[in-house]
Tab-separated table of C-alpha atoms in Angstrom:
chain	number	residue	atom	x	y	z
A	294	UNK	CA	-85.453	-20.138	-35.584
A	295	UNK	CA	-88.406	-18.875	-37.598
A	296	UNK	CA	-90.857	-20.389	-35.118
A	297	UNK	CA	-88.976	-18.653	-32.277
A	298	UNK	CA	-89.028	-15.376	-34.230
A	299	UNK	CA	-92.815	-15.561	-34.644
A	300	UNK	CA	-93.198	-16.253	-30.944
A	301	UNK	CA	-90.930	-13.315	-30.122
A	302	UNK	CA	-93.056	-11.001	-32.237
A	303	UNK	CA	-96.153	-12.083	-30.303
A	304	UNK	CA	-94.410	-11.579	-26.963
A	305	UNK	CA	-93.194	-8.120	-27.975
A	306	UNK	CA	-96.696	-7.161	-29.110
A	307	UNK	CA	-98.123	-8.233	-25.731
A	308	UNK	CA	-95.311	-6.748	-23.609
A	309	UNK	CA	-96.543	-3.781	-21.498
A	310	UNK	CA	-92.941	-2.527	-21.235
A	311	UNK	CA	-92.286	-2.643	-24.987
A	312	UNK	CA	-92.727	1.148	-25.474
A	313	UNK	CA	-89.754	1.819	-23.190
A	314	UNK	CA	-87.347	0.473	-25.837
A	315	UNK	CA	-87.857	3.667	-27.842
A	316	UNK	CA	-86.885	5.817	-24.866
A	317	UNK	CA	-83.253	4.815	-25.139
A	318	UNK	CA	-80.594	6.034	-27.546
A	319	UNK	CA	-80.771	3.624	-30.484
A	320	UNK	CA	-78.280	0.802	-30.821
A	321	UNK	CA	-76.202	1.257	-34.006
A	322	UNK	CA	-77.688	-0.534	-36.996
A	323	UNK	CA	-76.948	-4.227	-37.085
A	324	UNK	CA	-75.825	-4.536	-33.473
A	325	UNK	CA	-77.433	-6.629	-30.733
A	326	UNK	CA	-76.606	-5.615	-27.163
A	327	UNK	CA	-77.055	-8.192	-24.402
A	328	UNK	CA	-74.604	-6.727	-21.914
A	329	UNK	CA	-76.728	-4.586	-19.612
A	330	UNK	CA	-75.043	-6.228	-16.620
A	331	UNK	CA	-71.794	-4.477	-17.567
A	332	UNK	CA	-73.073	-1.077	-18.703
A	333	UNK	CA	-76.697	-0.029	-19.009
A	334	UNK	CA	-78.045	1.545	-22.196
A	335	UNK	CA	-78.185	5.334	-22.502
A	336	UNK	CA	-81.653	6.786	-21.775
A	337	UNK	CA	-82.640	9.163	-24.568
A	338	UNK	CA	-83.339	11.961	-22.066
A	339	UNK	CA	-79.867	11.935	-20.488
A	340	UNK	CA	-77.912	14.019	-23.066
A	341	UNK	CA	-80.427	16.881	-23.018
A	342	UNK	CA	-80.475	16.919	-19.216
A	343	UNK	CA	-76.683	17.065	-19.012
A	344	UNK	CA	-76.574	19.798	-21.636
A	345	UNK	CA	-79.050	21.833	-19.603
A	346	UNK	CA	-77.033	21.360	-16.422
A	347	UNK	CA	-73.727	22.212	-18.112
A	348	UNK	CA	-74.944	25.251	-20.059
A	349	UNK	CA	-77.495	26.519	-17.583
A	350	UNK	CA	-76.599	25.544	-14.047
A	351	UNK	CA	-72.845	25.684	-14.582
A	352	UNK	CA	-72.388	27.986	-17.582
A	353	UNK	CA	-74.958	30.658	-16.720
A	354	UNK	CA	-74.961	30.553	-12.922
A	355	UNK	CA	-71.232	29.914	-12.426
A	356	UNK	CA	-70.268	29.579	-8.757
A	357	UNK	CA	-73.820	30.219	-7.620
A	358	UNK	CA	-74.748	26.785	-9.012
A	359	UNK	CA	-72.475	25.129	-6.476
A	360	UNK	CA	-74.878	25.621	-3.603
A	361	UNK	CA	-77.714	23.816	-5.392
A	362	UNK	CA	-75.541	20.686	-5.590
A	363	UNK	CA	-74.618	20.527	-1.913
A	364	UNK	CA	-77.402	18.070	-1.142
A	365	UNK	CA	-77.331	16.303	-4.528
A	366	UNK	CA	-76.008	12.992	-3.119
A	367	UNK	CA	-78.947	12.848	-0.682
A	368	UNK	CA	-81.569	13.993	-3.199
A	369	UNK	CA	-80.634	11.396	-5.797
A	370	UNK	CA	-80.119	8.857	-3.010
A	371	UNK	CA	-83.678	9.406	-1.802
A	372	UNK	CA	-84.928	8.898	-5.341
A	373	UNK	CA	-83.018	5.618	-5.651
A	374	UNK	CA	-84.340	4.542	-2.266
A	375	UNK	CA	-87.938	5.066	-3.330
A	376	UNK	CA	-87.701	3.743	-6.897
A	377	UNK	CA	-85.257	0.852	-6.795
A	378	UNK	CA	-84.321	-0.111	-3.243
A	379	UNK	CA	-87.463	-0.230	-1.138
A	380	UNK	CA	-85.681	1.979	1.392
A	381	UNK	CA	-86.820	5.023	3.349
A	382	UNK	CA	-85.849	8.672	2.883
A	383	UNK	CA	-82.564	9.511	4.535
A	384	UNK	CA	-81.079	6.016	4.162
A	385	UNK	CA	-79.257	6.296	0.811
A	386	UNK	CA	-76.600	8.576	-0.644
A	387	UNK	CA	-74.744	8.481	-3.962
A	388	UNK	CA	-71.008	8.799	-3.415
A	389	UNK	CA	-67.584	7.489	-4.394
A	390	UNK	CA	-67.227	4.113	-6.123
A	391	UNK	CA	-68.527	0.757	-4.941
A	392	UNK	CA	-65.134	-0.334	-3.577
A	393	UNK	CA	-64.644	2.834	-1.517
A	394	UNK	CA	-68.175	2.611	-0.164
A	395	UNK	CA	-67.606	-1.045	0.698
A	396	UNK	CA	-64.461	-0.080	2.603
A	397	UNK	CA	-66.284	2.663	4.499
A	398	UNK	CA	-69.178	0.423	5.497
A	399	UNK	CA	-67.043	-2.588	6.402
A	400	UNK	CA	-65.071	-0.435	8.842
A	401	UNK	CA	-68.276	1.161	10.124
A	402	UNK	CA	-69.788	-2.289	10.689
A	403	UNK	CA	-66.792	-3.369	12.785
A	404	UNK	CA	-67.112	-0.219	14.882
A	405	UNK	CA	-70.817	-0.918	15.344
A	406	UNK	CA	-70.071	-4.427	16.625
A	407	UNK	CA	-67.165	-3.931	19.052
A	408	UNK	CA	-65.636	-7.031	20.583
A	409	UNK	CA	-66.531	-9.279	17.654
A	410	UNK	CA	-63.514	-10.553	15.776
A	411	UNK	CA	-64.782	-12.270	12.620
A	412	UNK	CA	-65.751	-11.055	9.160
A	413	UNK	CA	-67.511	-13.576	6.894
A	414	UNK	CA	-67.298	-13.454	3.092
A	415	UNK	CA	-67.791	-16.044	0.361
A	416	UNK	CA	-65.255	-17.113	-2.246
A	417	UNK	CA	-67.513	-16.329	-5.214
A	418	UNK	CA	-67.970	-12.697	-4.230
A	419	UNK	CA	-66.714	-10.083	-6.667
A	420	UNK	CA	-62.891	-9.993	-6.432
A	421	UNK	CA	-62.726	-6.325	-5.413
A	422	UNK	CA	-65.137	-7.020	-2.565
A	423	UNK	CA	-62.908	-9.817	-1.301
A	424	UNK	CA	-59.809	-7.636	-1.616
A	425	UNK	CA	-61.409	-4.781	0.312
A	426	UNK	CA	-62.840	-6.986	3.061
A	427	UNK	CA	-59.578	-8.911	3.490
A	428	UNK	CA	-57.672	-5.637	3.753
A	429	UNK	CA	-60.034	-4.240	6.368
A	430	UNK	CA	-59.933	-7.454	8.393
A	431	UNK	CA	-56.134	-7.518	8.355
A	432	UNK	CA	-55.813	-3.816	9.134
A	433	UNK	CA	-58.220	-4.024	12.072
A	434	UNK	CA	-56.968	-7.247	13.589
A	435	UNK	CA	-60.030	-9.278	12.634
A	436	UNK	CA	-60.245	-12.836	11.364
A	437	UNK	CA	-61.522	-13.397	7.826
A	438	UNK	CA	-63.743	-16.455	7.425
A	439	UNK	CA	-64.289	-17.413	3.789
A	440	UNK	CA	-67.271	-19.619	2.914
A	441	UNK	CA	-67.163	-21.786	-0.203
A	442	UNK	CA	-69.836	-21.122	-2.814
A	443	UNK	CA	-70.818	-23.337	-5.711
A	444	UNK	CA	-69.822	-21.265	-8.767
A	445	UNK	CA	-72.992	-22.273	-10.638
A	446	UNK	CA	-75.697	-22.814	-8.011
A	447	UNK	CA	-74.675	-20.015	-5.633
A	448	UNK	CA	-74.163	-19.945	-1.868
A	449	UNK	CA	-75.829	-22.685	0.161
A	450	UNK	CA	-77.487	-20.942	3.088
A	451	UNK	CA	-76.990	-23.870	5.450
A	452	UNK	CA	-73.271	-23.534	4.812
A	453	UNK	CA	-73.576	-19.849	5.657
A	454	UNK	CA	-75.541	-20.643	8.803
A	455	UNK	CA	-72.735	-22.902	10.002
A	456	UNK	CA	-70.162	-20.157	9.406
A	457	UNK	CA	-71.904	-17.340	11.313
A	458	UNK	CA	-71.594	-17.332	15.107
A	459	UNK	CA	-71.613	-14.986	18.100
A	460	UNK	CA	-68.109	-13.754	17.182
A	461	UNK	CA	-69.206	-12.589	13.706
A	462	UNK	CA	-69.321	-8.819	13.285
A	463	UNK	CA	-70.434	-8.579	9.657
A	464	UNK	CA	-71.300	-10.842	6.723
A	465	UNK	CA	-70.374	-9.391	3.305
A	466	UNK	CA	-72.158	-10.891	0.287
A	467	UNK	CA	-73.315	-10.049	-3.225
A	468	UNK	CA	-77.070	-10.449	-3.623
A	469	UNK	CA	-76.623	-11.568	-7.249
A	470	UNK	CA	-73.453	-13.401	-8.242
A	471	UNK	CA	-71.512	-11.512	-10.900
A	472	UNK	CA	-70.647	-14.815	-12.598
A	473	UNK	CA	-73.530	-17.265	-12.337
A	474	UNK	CA	-76.361	-14.794	-11.719
A	475	UNK	CA	-77.427	-16.773	-8.623
A	476	UNK	CA	-79.805	-14.719	-6.467
A	477	UNK	CA	-79.714	-15.085	-2.682
A	478	UNK	CA	-82.738	-14.924	-0.400
A	479	UNK	CA	-82.133	-11.595	1.316
A	480	UNK	CA	-84.617	-12.161	4.126
A	481	UNK	CA	-83.172	-15.579	4.998
A	482	UNK	CA	-79.617	-14.249	5.049
A	483	UNK	CA	-80.760	-11.511	7.421
A	484	UNK	CA	-82.386	-14.116	9.663
A	485	UNK	CA	-79.161	-16.146	9.793
A	486	UNK	CA	-76.921	-13.175	10.607
A	487	UNK	CA	-79.258	-11.310	12.937
A	488	UNK	CA	-79.887	-14.436	15.003
A	489	UNK	CA	-76.214	-14.231	15.973
A	490	UNK	CA	-76.192	-10.444	16.387
A	491	UNK	CA	-74.158	-9.886	13.204
A	492	UNK	CA	-74.716	-7.270	10.517
A	493	UNK	CA	-75.061	-7.946	6.778
A	494	UNK	CA	-73.358	-5.748	4.177
A	495	UNK	CA	-74.720	-6.326	0.668
A	496	UNK	CA	-73.174	-5.584	-2.693
A	497	UNK	CA	-76.231	-4.904	-4.871
A	498	UNK	CA	-74.320	-4.092	-8.060
A	499	UNK	CA	-75.893	-6.846	-10.187
A	500	UNK	CA	-79.307	-6.611	-8.544
A	501	UNK	CA	-80.375	-2.981	-8.169
A	502	UNK	CA	-82.507	-1.833	-11.086
A	503	UNK	CA	-83.322	-5.398	-12.145
A	504	UNK	CA	-84.499	-7.130	-8.951
A	505	UNK	CA	-87.438	-5.800	-6.945
A	506	UNK	CA	-85.534	-4.968	-3.740
A	507	UNK	CA	-87.208	-4.306	-0.392
A	508	UNK	CA	-84.418	-3.259	1.962
A	509	UNK	CA	-86.670	-1.787	4.647
A	510	UNK	CA	-89.150	-4.662	4.658
A	511	UNK	CA	-86.427	-7.296	4.977
A	512	UNK	CA	-84.499	-5.425	7.682
A	513	UNK	CA	-81.364	-4.766	5.622
A	514	UNK	CA	-78.467	-3.248	7.557
A	515	UNK	CA	-75.932	-1.936	5.033
A	516	UNK	CA	-75.513	-1.983	1.263
A	517	UNK	CA	-73.474	-0.617	-1.602
A	518	UNK	CA	-73.934	-0.967	-5.336
A	519	UNK	CA	-72.873	0.202	-8.762
A	520	UNK	CA	-75.231	2.557	-10.583
A	521	UNK	CA	-73.928	2.144	-14.141
A	522	UNK	CA	-75.363	-1.333	-14.732
A	523	UNK	CA	-79.110	-1.881	-14.371
A	524	UNK	CA	-79.595	1.631	-12.966
A	525	UNK	CA	-78.243	2.969	-16.294
A	526	UNK	CA	-76.621	6.039	-14.714
A	527	UNK	CA	-73.655	5.942	-17.062
A	528	UNK	CA	-69.916	5.292	-16.738
A	529	UNK	CA	-68.336	7.221	-13.896
A	530	UNK	CA	-71.528	7.649	-11.912
A	531	UNK	CA	-70.802	7.170	-8.197
A	532	UNK	CA	-72.170	4.180	-6.343
A	533	UNK	CA	-75.054	3.980	-3.914
A	534	UNK	CA	-74.530	3.607	-0.173
A	535	UNK	CA	-77.327	2.487	2.156
A	536	UNK	CA	-77.383	2.457	5.956
A	537	UNK	CA	-80.524	1.612	7.903
A	538	UNK	CA	-81.645	4.686	9.809
A	539	UNK	CA	-81.261	3.298	13.335
A	540	UNK	CA	-77.687	2.173	12.577
A	541	UNK	CA	-76.464	5.546	11.363
A	542	UNK	CA	-75.607	6.928	14.798
A	543	UNK	CA	-73.606	3.773	15.641
A	544	UNK	CA	-71.562	3.676	12.456
A	545	UNK	CA	-68.892	6.287	11.816
A	546	UNK	CA	-67.172	5.826	8.485
A	547	UNK	CA	-63.358	6.111	8.441
A	548	UNK	CA	-62.826	8.600	5.588
A	549	UNK	CA	-63.637	11.897	7.289
A	550	UNK	CA	-64.290	14.820	4.993
A	551	UNK	CA	-66.085	18.129	4.878
A	552	UNK	CA	-69.192	16.725	3.180
A	553	UNK	CA	-69.780	14.470	6.157
A	554	UNK	CA	-69.323	17.187	8.783
A	555	UNK	CA	-72.231	18.267	10.938
A	556	UNK	CA	-71.562	21.901	9.927
A	557	UNK	CA	-70.405	21.354	6.377
A	558	UNK	CA	-69.715	24.985	5.483
A	559	UNK	CA	-68.479	26.203	8.900
A	560	UNK	CA	-64.942	24.834	8.354
A	561	UNK	CA	-64.489	23.832	11.993
A	562	UNK	CA	-61.003	22.677	13.045
A	563	UNK	CA	-62.259	19.343	14.414
A	564	UNK	CA	-64.300	16.686	12.650
A	565	UNK	CA	-67.834	16.215	13.965
A	566	UNK	CA	-69.889	13.711	11.918
A	567	UNK	CA	-73.349	14.674	10.796
A	568	UNK	CA	-76.042	12.651	12.619
A	569	UNK	CA	-77.785	11.659	9.341
A	570	UNK	CA	-76.846	9.615	6.292
A	571	UNK	CA	-74.652	12.567	5.240
A	572	UNK	CA	-71.979	11.342	7.659
A	573	UNK	CA	-71.077	8.704	5.059
A	574	UNK	CA	-70.076	11.331	2.494
A	575	UNK	CA	-66.492	12.530	2.212
A	576	UNK	CA	-65.751	15.021	-0.563
A	577	UNK	CA	-67.407	16.989	-3.340
A	578	UNK	CA	-69.524	14.704	-5.536
A	579	UNK	CA	-69.116	14.643	-9.344
A	580	UNK	CA	-72.332	16.544	-9.942
A	581	UNK	CA	-72.714	15.809	-13.661
A	582	UNK	CA	-72.412	12.068	-13.113
A	583	UNK	CA	-74.865	12.092	-10.221
A	584	UNK	CA	-77.386	14.122	-12.225
A	585	UNK	CA	-77.045	11.566	-15.042
A	586	UNK	CA	-78.647	8.964	-12.778
A	587	UNK	CA	-82.014	10.722	-12.816
A	588	UNK	CA	-83.448	9.908	-16.294
A	589	UNK	CA	-83.131	6.148	-15.769
A	590	UNK	CA	-84.752	6.455	-12.343
A	591	UNK	CA	-87.667	8.204	-14.058
A	592	UNK	CA	-88.017	5.248	-16.443
A	593	UNK	CA	-87.805	2.655	-13.665
A	594	UNK	CA	-90.344	4.565	-11.578
A	595	UNK	CA	-92.777	4.765	-14.474
A	596	UNK	CA	-92.414	1.074	-15.294
A	597	UNK	CA	-92.459	-0.107	-11.669
A	598	UNK	CA	-89.866	-2.503	-10.297
A	599	UNK	CA	-92.325	-5.394	-10.009
A	600	UNK	CA	-92.972	-5.173	-13.761
A	601	UNK	CA	-89.257	-4.779	-14.489
A	602	UNK	CA	-88.478	-7.893	-12.494
A	603	UNK	CA	-91.265	-9.838	-14.222
A	604	UNK	CA	-89.920	-8.842	-17.659
A	605	UNK	CA	-86.397	-9.799	-16.584
A	606	UNK	CA	-87.528	-13.275	-15.534
A	607	UNK	CA	-89.421	-13.676	-18.791
A	608	UNK	CA	-86.470	-12.554	-20.926
A	609	UNK	CA	-83.940	-14.804	-19.228
A	610	UNK	CA	-86.435	-17.666	-19.321
A	611	UNK	CA	-86.954	-17.187	-23.061
A	612	UNK	CA	-83.191	-16.953	-23.565
A	613	UNK	CA	-82.438	-20.149	-21.639
A	614	UNK	CA	-85.173	-22.015	-23.500
A	615	UNK	CA	-83.771	-21.050	-26.897
A	616	UNK	CA	-80.180	-21.608	-25.820
A	617	UNK	CA	-81.071	-25.042	-24.479
A	618	UNK	CA	-82.509	-26.024	-27.829
A	619	UNK	CA	-79.962	-24.353	-30.110
A	620	UNK	CA	-76.691	-23.601	-28.306
A	621	UNK	CA	-76.254	-26.314	-25.693
A	622	UNK	CA	-76.103	-29.054	-28.365
A	623	UNK	CA	-73.205	-27.094	-29.897
A	624	UNK	CA	-71.007	-27.119	-26.793
A	625	UNK	CA	-72.366	-24.379	-24.532
A	626	UNK	CA	-73.107	-25.482	-20.955
A	627	UNK	CA	-75.380	-23.721	-18.406
A	628	UNK	CA	-73.433	-22.193	-15.513
A	629	UNK	CA	-76.157	-20.719	-13.326
A	630	UNK	CA	-79.481	-21.523	-11.658
A	631	UNK	CA	-82.127	-22.992	-13.964
A	632	UNK	CA	-84.993	-21.498	-11.925
A	633	UNK	CA	-85.695	-17.859	-12.976
A	634	UNK	CA	-86.698	-17.093	-9.376
A	635	UNK	CA	-83.187	-17.951	-8.214
A	636	UNK	CA	-81.237	-15.796	-10.658
A	637	UNK	CA	-80.849	-12.103	-11.295
A	638	UNK	CA	-80.991	-10.465	-14.716
A	639	UNK	CA	-78.192	-12.352	-16.458
A	640	UNK	CA	-77.610	-15.871	-17.713
A	641	UNK	CA	-74.183	-17.518	-17.769
A	642	UNK	CA	-72.800	-20.361	-19.883
A	643	UNK	CA	-69.507	-22.250	-19.857
A	644	UNK	CA	-67.437	-22.844	-22.958
A	645	UNK	CA	-63.813	-24.058	-23.110
A	646	UNK	CA	-62.920	-21.247	-25.532
A	647	UNK	CA	-64.979	-18.477	-23.945
A	648	UNK	CA	-62.046	-16.049	-24.084
A	649	UNK	CA	-61.977	-16.357	-27.874
A	650	UNK	CA	-65.710	-16.773	-28.293
A	651	UNK	CA	-66.745	-13.398	-26.830
A	652	UNK	CA	-64.618	-11.270	-29.222
A	653	UNK	CA	-65.791	-13.478	-32.085
A	654	UNK	CA	-69.376	-12.688	-31.086
A	655	UNK	CA	-68.448	-8.992	-31.062
A	656	UNK	CA	-67.188	-9.397	-34.634
A	657	UNK	CA	-70.683	-10.670	-35.430
A	658	UNK	CA	-71.997	-7.517	-33.693
A	659	UNK	CA	-73.437	-9.416	-30.753
A	660	UNK	CA	-72.194	-7.827	-27.533
A	661	UNK	CA	-72.070	-9.997	-24.431
A	662	UNK	CA	-69.541	-10.380	-21.601
A	663	UNK	CA	-66.730	-12.726	-20.592
A	664	UNK	CA	-65.793	-13.850	-17.085
A	665	UNK	CA	-62.635	-15.795	-16.340
A	666	UNK	CA	-61.831	-18.522	-17.108
A	667	UNK	CA	-64.532	-20.055	-19.303
A	668	UNK	CA	-67.816	-18.191	-19.028
A	669	UNK	CA	-70.021	-16.130	-21.310
A	670	UNK	CA	-72.550	-13.845	-19.625
A	671	UNK	CA	-75.675	-12.532	-21.362
A	672	UNK	CA	-77.671	-9.722	-19.765
A	673	UNK	CA	-80.913	-8.748	-21.512
A	674	UNK	CA	-82.081	-5.451	-20.000
A	675	UNK	CA	-85.821	-5.428	-19.199
A	676	UNK	CA	-86.568	-1.907	-20.444
A	677	UNK	CA	-84.369	-1.864	-23.549
A	678	UNK	CA	-84.305	-5.463	-24.834
A	679	UNK	CA	-86.989	-6.974	-27.037
A	680	UNK	CA	-87.776	-10.669	-27.275
A	681	UNK	CA	-86.844	-10.342	-30.946
A	682	UNK	CA	-83.375	-9.217	-29.846
A	683	UNK	CA	-83.008	-12.436	-27.866
A	684	UNK	CA	-83.874	-14.538	-30.920
A	685	UNK	CA	-81.383	-12.635	-33.067
A	686	UNK	CA	-78.721	-13.002	-30.371
A	687	UNK	CA	-79.176	-16.770	-30.245
A	688	UNK	CA	-79.101	-16.978	-34.046
A	689	UNK	CA	-75.783	-15.117	-34.244
A	690	UNK	CA	-74.398	-17.073	-31.307
A	691	UNK	CA	-75.213	-20.323	-33.142
A	692	UNK	CA	-73.412	-19.160	-36.284
A	693	UNK	CA	-70.289	-18.223	-34.343
A	694	UNK	CA	-70.336	-21.446	-32.336
A	695	UNK	CA	-70.418	-23.609	-35.453
A	696	UNK	CA	-67.115	-22.077	-36.548
A	697	UNK	CA	-65.415	-23.130	-33.318
A	698	UNK	CA	-66.321	-26.822	-33.404
A	699	UNK	CA	-64.857	-27.319	-29.890
A	700	UNK	CA	-64.146	-30.704	-28.348
A	701	UNK	CA	-66.868	-32.031	-26.020
A	702	UNK	CA	-66.965	-30.059	-22.783
A	703	UNK	CA	-65.901	-32.313	-19.928
A	704	UNK	CA	-66.338	-31.414	-16.265
A	705	UNK	CA	-62.924	-30.731	-14.812
A	706	UNK	CA	-61.224	-30.489	-18.197
A	707	UNK	CA	-58.516	-27.887	-18.572
A	708	UNK	CA	-59.495	-24.581	-20.127
A	709	UNK	CA	-57.200	-23.473	-22.964
A	710	UNK	CA	-55.511	-20.126	-22.540
A	711	UNK	CA	-57.236	-17.497	-24.662
A	712	UNK	CA	-55.171	-15.917	-27.412
A	713	UNK	CA	-57.036	-12.645	-27.016
A	714	UNK	CA	-58.873	-10.901	-24.212
A	715	UNK	CA	-62.654	-10.328	-24.332
A	716	UNK	CA	-62.145	-7.141	-26.337
A	717	UNK	CA	-60.050	-8.700	-29.074
A	718	UNK	CA	-56.638	-7.507	-27.825
A	719	UNK	CA	-53.726	-9.947	-28.007
A	720	UNK	CA	-52.644	-11.333	-24.635
C-alpha cells in the first residue's frame, strides 16, 4: 500500500479541487468517510449562515422575516438549476421530500398525457419510487409495466425501447442506480420515450451534485431529487422538483395548497393554480433547511460541475483499481459498471456477509453503506475526499476483510442472514 500512498500524495498535490477539502467541517480524528451518497459532508459555512438566519432574520425581525421567505423555494431552486442541473430559471423549486414530489409529478404527468394507460418503471429503481408509482397507477386506473434491470450493469436501453409504446404516459427511472451506481444515458432515454409521445420523470437523487447534468440541453421533462446527498444540503432539506417550462401549464399537481395558488396571500375560496413553477408548491417550506442548501451550492458553483464530475470519475477509478488489486482477492466482488463513464459517484461490491461487514468497517472507523442483501457501497465525495483517504479506506477494508475469511463467493449462492443491521443493532 505504500506505493499507492505515494501515488495518492502526488494526485492530491496535483488536484485543482484539493483546497475545497478544507472548506468542510473536519471529520473527527481517525475517521474515514466514504458515504457521501447517503449524506453529504457539512460545509464549514453552513453553521454560521444558519445562526445568522435564526438570530437575525427570525430572532430580530420576528414575523416580518416571514415575507422574505415566501419565494425561498423558487430562489434556491433557481440557484440549483443554474449550478447543478443545467436548467433554466423558473423550472426548479425546493419543496417536500423526494417521495412526495415524485407522487405530485407522476400524477401531473398522467394528466398531461390523457388517454394513455401505461406507466413504465424498472425493477431496480429505488423502492420508494416503485411504491409511489405503483400506488399512483393503481389509484388512477393505469397499468404498471415493470422492466427488468440487471442489478450490476444497469438498465439495457433496448429493453426499455421495447417496453415503451404509444400507450405509455410516463417512464419513471433513476438516472444513477442507488445500488450499482449504473448511470443511464439521459439523452437516449429521452429519445426513446419522446419518439412514442411519452414523458420521462427522473429521480436524480444519486446524480445531482456529482454528475454534470444538462436538463435543458437534453430536453428533460420532469425530475425530482434528494438534496442531502451530493448537494450537501443537510438532513431534512426538502427535495428538488423540476418541470420543463412549456409543460408547466399542462401539469397540475394533485396536492393543492396556498403556496401554489395564483394569489398566494389573497386567501380566495377556490383553488387557482399559479401559472409558473410555483404551482407545484403546497405548503410553507422549512426555511432553515432550504437556506442550508446554499453554502454547498456556492462550493459547487465555484468548482464547476465539469470539474466535479472529472474528480468523481478519477476517485472512483482510483478506488476500483486499488480494490481490484487488494480487496477482490479477499472475497469482494464488483457489483457495478467497470467503465467510469457509465457509473455515478459511488462504487458497489458484493460480499456474502455484507450485513456484518459494514458495521465491522464502522468499528474500524471507516464509514461506508450497506444495501440489501449483500452489497457494500462506497461514495467518495469529489469536493471533500482526498486520494489519500481512498488509500486509507482500502487499507482498513483489507484489515477487516482478513478477519472474516469468508467462503469463496459463488454466483447464485445463498446470502447468510446478517446478525446485525448496517448500524450494528441486533436484528
